[in-house]
Amino acid sequence: MAGGGRSAAGQQLQGDRQAADAALADLIANGRDQLAYQIAEVYAVRGEKDKALEWLQIAFDDHDTGTLALLVDPLLRGLRDDPRYKSLLTKLGLPAAQ
């Protein structure tokens, strides 16, 4: 994950919501086109499934190579039971059954 995404996710994991919010806002403002997958990871860590899946779809639409890690990314663990997550796996040609 790029530095901004790592910072936002790390701060969230450490419980610093205010710093995490600021880092996420910066990530979205400055890396929207290149960092959609990392933004999705941050939302997933925050437990915001809808936003995470929205950004994963953006990453898929933008051909973000990060989406190739969907099956193994531990930050996305909380999304794995969601039908939208499984649909993305199918679109990528990855096995949807886990």
Coordinates of N, CA, C and O in Angstrom, one line a residue:
M1 N 0.8 -1.2 0.0 CA 0.0 0.0 0.0 C 0.9 1.2 0.0 O 1.9 1.3 0.6
A2 N 0.5 2.2 -0.7 CA 1.3 3.5 -0.8 C 1.3 4.1 0.6 O 0.5 3.9 1.4
G3 N 2.3 5.1 0.8 CA 2.5 5.7 2.0 C 1.2 6.3 2.7 O 1.0 6.1 3.8
G4 N 0.5 7.1 1.9 CA -0.7 7.7 2.4 C -1.8 6.7 2.9 O -2.4 6.9 3.9
G5 N -2.0 5.7 2.1 CA -2.9 4.6 2.5 C -2.5 3.9 3.7 O -3.2 3.6 4.6
R6 N -1.2 3.6 3.8 CA -0.6 2.9 5.0 C -0.8 3.8 6.2 O -1.1 3.3 7.3
S7 N -0.5 5.1 6.1 CA -0.7 6.0 7.2 C -2.1 6.1 7.7 O -2.4 6.0 8.8
A8 N -3.1 6.2 6.7 CA -4.5 6.3 7.1 C -5.0 5.0 7.8 O -5.6 5.0 8.8
A9 N -4.6 3.9 7.2 CA -5.0 2.6 7.8 C -4.3 2.3 9.1 O -4.9 1.9 10.1
G10 N -3.0 2.7 9.2 CA -2.3 2.5 10.4 C -2.8 3.3 11.6 O -3.0 2.8 12.7
Q11 N -3.2 4.6 11.3 CA -3.7 5.4 12.3 C -5.1 4.9 12.7 O -5.4 5.0 13.9
Q12 N -5.9 4.4 11.8 CA -7.2 3.8 12.1 C -7.0 2.6 13.1 O -7.6 2.5 14.1
L13 N -6.0 1.7 12.7 CA -5.8 0.5 13.5 C -5.3 0.9 14.9 O -5.5 0.2 15.9
Q14 N -4.6 2.0 15.0 CA -4.1 2.5 16.3 C -5.1 3.2 17.1 O -4.9 3.6 18.2
G15 N -6.3 3.4 16.5 CA -7.4 4.1 17.2 C -7.3 5.6 17.2 O -8.1 6.3 17.9
D16 N -6.5 6.2 16.3 CA -6.4 7.6 16.2 C -7.4 8.1 15.1 O -6.9 8.3 13.9
R17 N -8.7 8.1 15.4 CA -9.7 8.4 14.3 C -9.5 9.8 13.7 O -9.6 9.9 12.5
Q18 N -9.1 10.8 14.4 CA -9.0 12.1 13.9 C -7.8 12.2 12.9 O -8.0 12.7 11.8
A19 N -6.7 11.6 13.2 CA -5.6 11.5 12.3 C -5.9 10.6 11.1 O -5.5 11.0 10.0
A20 N -6.6 9.6 11.4 CA -7.0 8.7 10.3 C -7.9 9.4 9.3 O -7.8 9.3 8.1
D21 N -8.9 10.2 9.8 CA -9.8 10.9 9.0 C -9.0 11.9 8.1 O -9.3 12.1 6.9
A22 N -8.1 12.6 8.7 CA -7.3 13.6 8.0 C -6.4 12.9 6.9 O -6.3 13.4 5.8
A23 N -5.8 11.8 7.3 CA -5.0 11.1 6.3 C -5.8 10.5 5.1 O -5.4 10.6 4.0
L24 N -7.0 10.1 5.4 CA -7.9 9.5 4.4 C -8.4 10.7 3.5 O -8.4 10.5 2.2
A25 N -8.7 11.8 4.0 CA -9.1 13.0 3.2 C -8.0 13.4 2.3 O -8.3 13.7 1.1
D26 N -6.8 13.4 2.8 CA -5.6 13.8 2.0 C -5.4 12.7 0.9 O -5.1 13.1 -0.3
L27 N -5.6 11.5 1.2 CA -5.4 10.4 0.2 C -6.4 10.6 -0.9 O -6.1 10.5 -2.1
I28 N -7.7 10.8 -0.5 CA -8.7 11.0 -1.6 C -8.4 12.2 -2.4 O -8.6 12.2 -3.6
A29 N -8.1 13.3 -1.8 CA -7.8 14.6 -2.5 C -6.6 14.5 -3.4 O -6.7 15.0 -4.5
N30 N -5.6 13.8 -3.0 CA -4.4 13.8 -3.8 C -4.1 12.6 -4.6 O -3.2 12.6 -5.4
G31 N -4.8 11.5 -4.3 CA -4.4 10.3 -5.0 C -5.6 9.5 -5.6 O -5.5 8.4 -5.9
R32 N -6.7 10.2 -5.7 CA -8.0 9.6 -6.2 C -7.8 8.7 -7.4 O -8.2 7.6 -7.5
D33 N -7.1 9.2 -8.4 CA -6.9 8.5 -9.7 C -6.0 7.3 -9.6 O -6.1 6.4 -10.3
Q34 N -5.0 7.4 -8.8 CA -3.9 6.4 -8.7 C -4.1 5.5 -7.5 O -3.5 4.4 -7.5
L35 N -4.8 5.8 -6.5 CA -4.8 5.1 -5.2 C -6.1 4.6 -4.8 O -6.4 4.4 -3.6
A36 N -7.0 4.3 -5.7 CA -8.4 3.9 -5.4 C -8.3 2.6 -4.5 O -9.1 2.4 -3.6
Y37 N -7.5 1.7 -4.9 CA -7.4 0.4 -4.1 C -7.0 0.7 -2.7 O -7.5 0.1 -1.7
Q38 N -6.0 1.5 -2.5 CA -5.5 1.9 -1.1 C -6.6 2.6 -0.3 O -6.8 2.4 0.9
I39 N -7.4 3.4 -1.0 CA -8.5 4.1 -0.4 C -9.5 3.0 0.1 O -10.1 3.1 1.2
A40 N -9.8 2.1 -0.8 CA -10.7 1.0 -0.4 C -10.2 0.2 0.8 O -11.0 -0.1 1.7
E41 N -8.9 0.0 0.9 CA -8.3 -0.7 2.0 C -8.6 0.1 3.3 O -8.9 -0.5 4.3
V42 N -8.4 1.4 3.3 CA -8.6 2.2 4.5 C -10.1 2.1 4.9 O -10.4 1.9 6.1
Y43 N -11.0 2.2 4.0 CA -12.4 2.1 4.3 C -12.7 0.7 4.9 O -13.5 0.6 5.8
A44 N -12.1 -0.3 4.3 CA -12.3 -1.6 4.8 C -11.9 -1.8 6.3 O -12.6 -2.3 7.1
V45 N -10.7 -1.2 6.6 CA -10.2 -1.2 7.9 C -11.1 -0.5 8.9 O -11.3 -0.9 10.0
R46 N -11.7 0.6 8.4 CA -12.6 1.4 9.2 C -14.0 0.7 9.4 O -14.8 1.1 10.2
G47 N -14.2 -0.4 8.7 CA -15.5 -1.1 8.8 C -16.6 -0.5 7.9 O -17.7 -0.8 8.1
E48 N -16.2 0.4 7.0 CA -17.2 1.0 6.1 C -17.2 0.3 4.8 O -16.6 0.6 3.8
K49 N -18.0 -0.8 4.9 CA -18.1 -1.8 3.7 C -18.5 -1.1 2.4 O -18.0 -1.3 1.4
D50 N -19.6 -0.3 2.5 CA -20.1 0.3 1.3 C -19.1 1.1 0.6 O -18.9 1.1 -0.6
K51 N -18.4 2.0 1.4 CA -17.4 2.9 0.8 C -16.2 2.1 0.3 O -15.7 2.3 -0.8
A52 N -15.8 1.0 1.0 CA -14.7 0.2 0.6 C -15.1 -0.5 -0.8 O -14.2 -0.5 -1.7
L53 N -16.2 -1.0 -0.9 CA -16.6 -1.7 -2.1 C -16.8 -0.7 -3.2 O -16.5 -1.0 -4.4
E54 N -17.3 0.5 -2.9 CA -17.4 1.6 -3.9 C -16.0 1.9 -4.5 O -15.8 2.0 -5.7
W55 N -15.0 2.0 -3.6 CA -13.6 2.3 -4.1 C -13.0 1.1 -4.8 O -12.2 1.3 -5.7
L56 N -13.3 -0.1 -4.4 CA -12.8 -1.3 -5.1 C -13.3 -1.3 -6.5 O -12.6 -1.7 -7.4
Q57 N -14.6 -0.9 -6.7 CA -15.2 -0.8 -8.0 C -14.4 0.2 -8.9 O -14.1 0.0 -10.0
I58 N -14.1 1.4 -8.2 CA -13.4 2.4 -8.9 C -12.0 1.9 -9.3 O -11.5 2.1 -10.5
A59 N -11.4 1.1 -8.4 CA -10.1 0.6 -8.7 C -10.2 -0.4 -9.9 O -9.3 -0.4 -10.8
F60 N -11.2 -1.2 -9.9 CA -11.4 -2.2 -11.0 C -11.6 -1.4 -12.3 O -11.0 -1.8 -13.3
D61 N -12.5 -0.4 -12.3 CA -12.8 0.3 -13.5 C -11.5 1.0 -14.0 O -11.4 1.2 -15.2
D62 N -10.6 1.4 -13.1 CA -9.4 2.1 -13.5 C -8.3 1.1 -13.8 O -7.1 1.6 -14.0
H63 N -8.5 -0.1 -13.8 CA -7.5 -1.2 -14.0 C -6.4 -1.1 -13.0 O -5.2 -1.3 -13.4
D64 N -6.7 -0.8 -11.8 CA -5.7 -0.7 -10.7 C -5.1 -2.1 -10.5 O -5.9 -3.0 -10.2
T65 N -3.8 -2.2 -10.6 CA -3.2 -3.6 -10.4 C -3.4 -4.1 -8.9 O -3.2 -5.3 -8.7
G66 N -3.7 -3.2 -8.0 CA -3.9 -3.6 -6.6 C -5.1 -4.6 -6.5 O -5.0 -5.4 -5.6
T67 N -6.0 -4.5 -7.4 CA -7.2 -5.4 -7.3 C -6.8 -6.9 -7.5 O -7.5 -7.8 -7.0
L68 N -5.6 -7.2 -8.0 CA -5.1 -8.5 -8.1 C -4.8 -9.2 -6.8 O -4.7 -10.4 -6.7
A69 N -4.8 -8.4 -5.7 CA -4.5 -8.9 -4.4 C -5.8 -9.1 -3.6 O -5.7 -9.5 -2.4
L70 N -6.9 -9.0 -4.2 CA -8.2 -9.1 -3.5 C -8.3 -10.4 -2.7 O -8.8 -10.4 -1.6
L71 N -7.8 -11.5 -3.2 CA -8.0 -12.8 -2.5 C -7.1 -12.9 -1.3 O -7.5 -13.6 -0.4
V72 N -6.0 -12.2 -1.2 CA -5.1 -12.4 -0.1 C -4.9 -11.2 0.8 O -4.2 -11.3 1.8
D73 N -5.5 -10.1 0.4 CA -5.3 -8.8 1.2 C -6.0 -8.9 2.6 O -7.2 -9.0 2.6
P74 N -5.2 -9.0 3.6 CA -5.8 -9.1 5.0 C -6.7 -7.9 5.4 O -7.6 -8.0 6.2
L75 N -6.4 -6.8 4.8 CA -7.2 -5.6 5.1 C -8.6 -5.6 4.6 O -9.5 -4.9 5.1
L76 N -8.8 -6.5 3.6 CA -10.1 -6.7 3.0 C -10.9 -7.9 3.6 O -12.0 -8.2 3.1
R77 N -10.4 -8.5 4.6 CA -11.0 -9.7 5.2 C -12.5 -9.5 5.5 O -13.3 -10.4 5.3
G78 N -12.8 -8.3 6.0 CA -14.2 -8.1 6.4 C -15.2 -7.9 5.3 O -16.4 -7.9 5.5
L79 N -14.7 -7.9 4.0 CA -15.6 -7.8 2.9 C -15.9 -9.1 2.2 O -16.7 -9.2 1.3
R80 N -15.2 -10.2 2.6 CA -15.2 -11.4 1.8 C -16.5 -12.1 1.7 O -16.8 -12.8 0.8
D81 N -17.4 -11.8 2.6 CA -18.8 -12.5 2.6 C -19.8 -11.6 1.8 O -20.9 -12.1 1.5
D82 N -19.4 -10.5 1.4 CA -20.3 -9.6 0.6 C -20.4 -10.0 -0.8 O -19.4 -10.2 -1.5
P83 N -21.6 -10.1 -1.4 CA -21.8 -10.5 -2.8 C -21.1 -9.6 -3.7 O -20.6 -10.0 -4.8
R84 N -21.0 -8.3 -3.4 CA -20.3 -7.3 -4.3 C -18.8 -7.6 -4.4 O -18.2 -7.5 -5.5
Y85 N -18.2 -8.1 -3.3 CA -16.8 -8.5 -3.3 C -16.6 -9.7 -4.2 O -15.7 -9.8 -5.0
K86 N -17.5 -10.7 -4.0 CA -17.4 -11.9 -4.8 C -17.7 -11.6 -6.3 O -17.0 -12.2 -7.1
S87 N -18.5 -10.6 -6.6 CA -18.7 -10.2 -8.0 C -17.4 -9.6 -8.6 O -17.1 -9.9 -9.7
L88 N -16.7 -8.8 -7.8 CA -15.5 -8.3 -8.3 C -14.4 -9.4 -8.5 O -13.7 -9.3 -9.5
L89 N -14.4 -10.4 -7.7 CA -13.5 -11.5 -7.9 C -13.8 -12.2 -9.2 O -12.9 -12.5 -10.0
T90 N -15.1 -12.4 -9.5 CA -15.5 -13.0 -10.7 C -15.1 -12.2 -11.9 O -14.6 -12.7 -12.9
K91 N -15.3 -10.9 -11.8 CA -14.9 -10.0 -12.9 C -13.4 -10.0 -13.2 O -13.0 -9.8 -14.4
L92 N -12.7 -10.3 -12.2 CA -11.2 -10.3 -12.3 C -10.7 -11.7 -12.7 O -9.6 -11.9 -13.0
G93 N -11.7 -12.7 -12.8 CA -11.3 -14.0 -13.2 C -10.7 -14.8 -12.0 O -10.0 -15.8 -12.2
L94 N -10.9 -14.3 -10.8 CA -10.4 -15.0 -9.6 C -11.5 -15.9 -9.0 O -12.7 -15.6 -9.2
P95 N -11.1 -16.9 -8.3 CA -12.2 -17.8 -7.7 C -13.0 -17.0 -6.6 O -12.4 -16.4 -5.7
A96 N -14.3 -17.1 -6.8 CA -15.1 -16.4 -5.8 C -15.5 -17.2 -4.6 O -15.8 -16.6 -3.5
A97 N -15.4 -18.5 -4.7 CA -15.6 -19.3 -3.5 C -14.4 -19.4 -2.7 O -13.3 -19.7 -3.2
Q98 N -14.5 -19.1 -1.4 CA -13.4 -19.1 -0.5 C -13.6 -20.0 0.7 O -14.5 -19.9 1.4

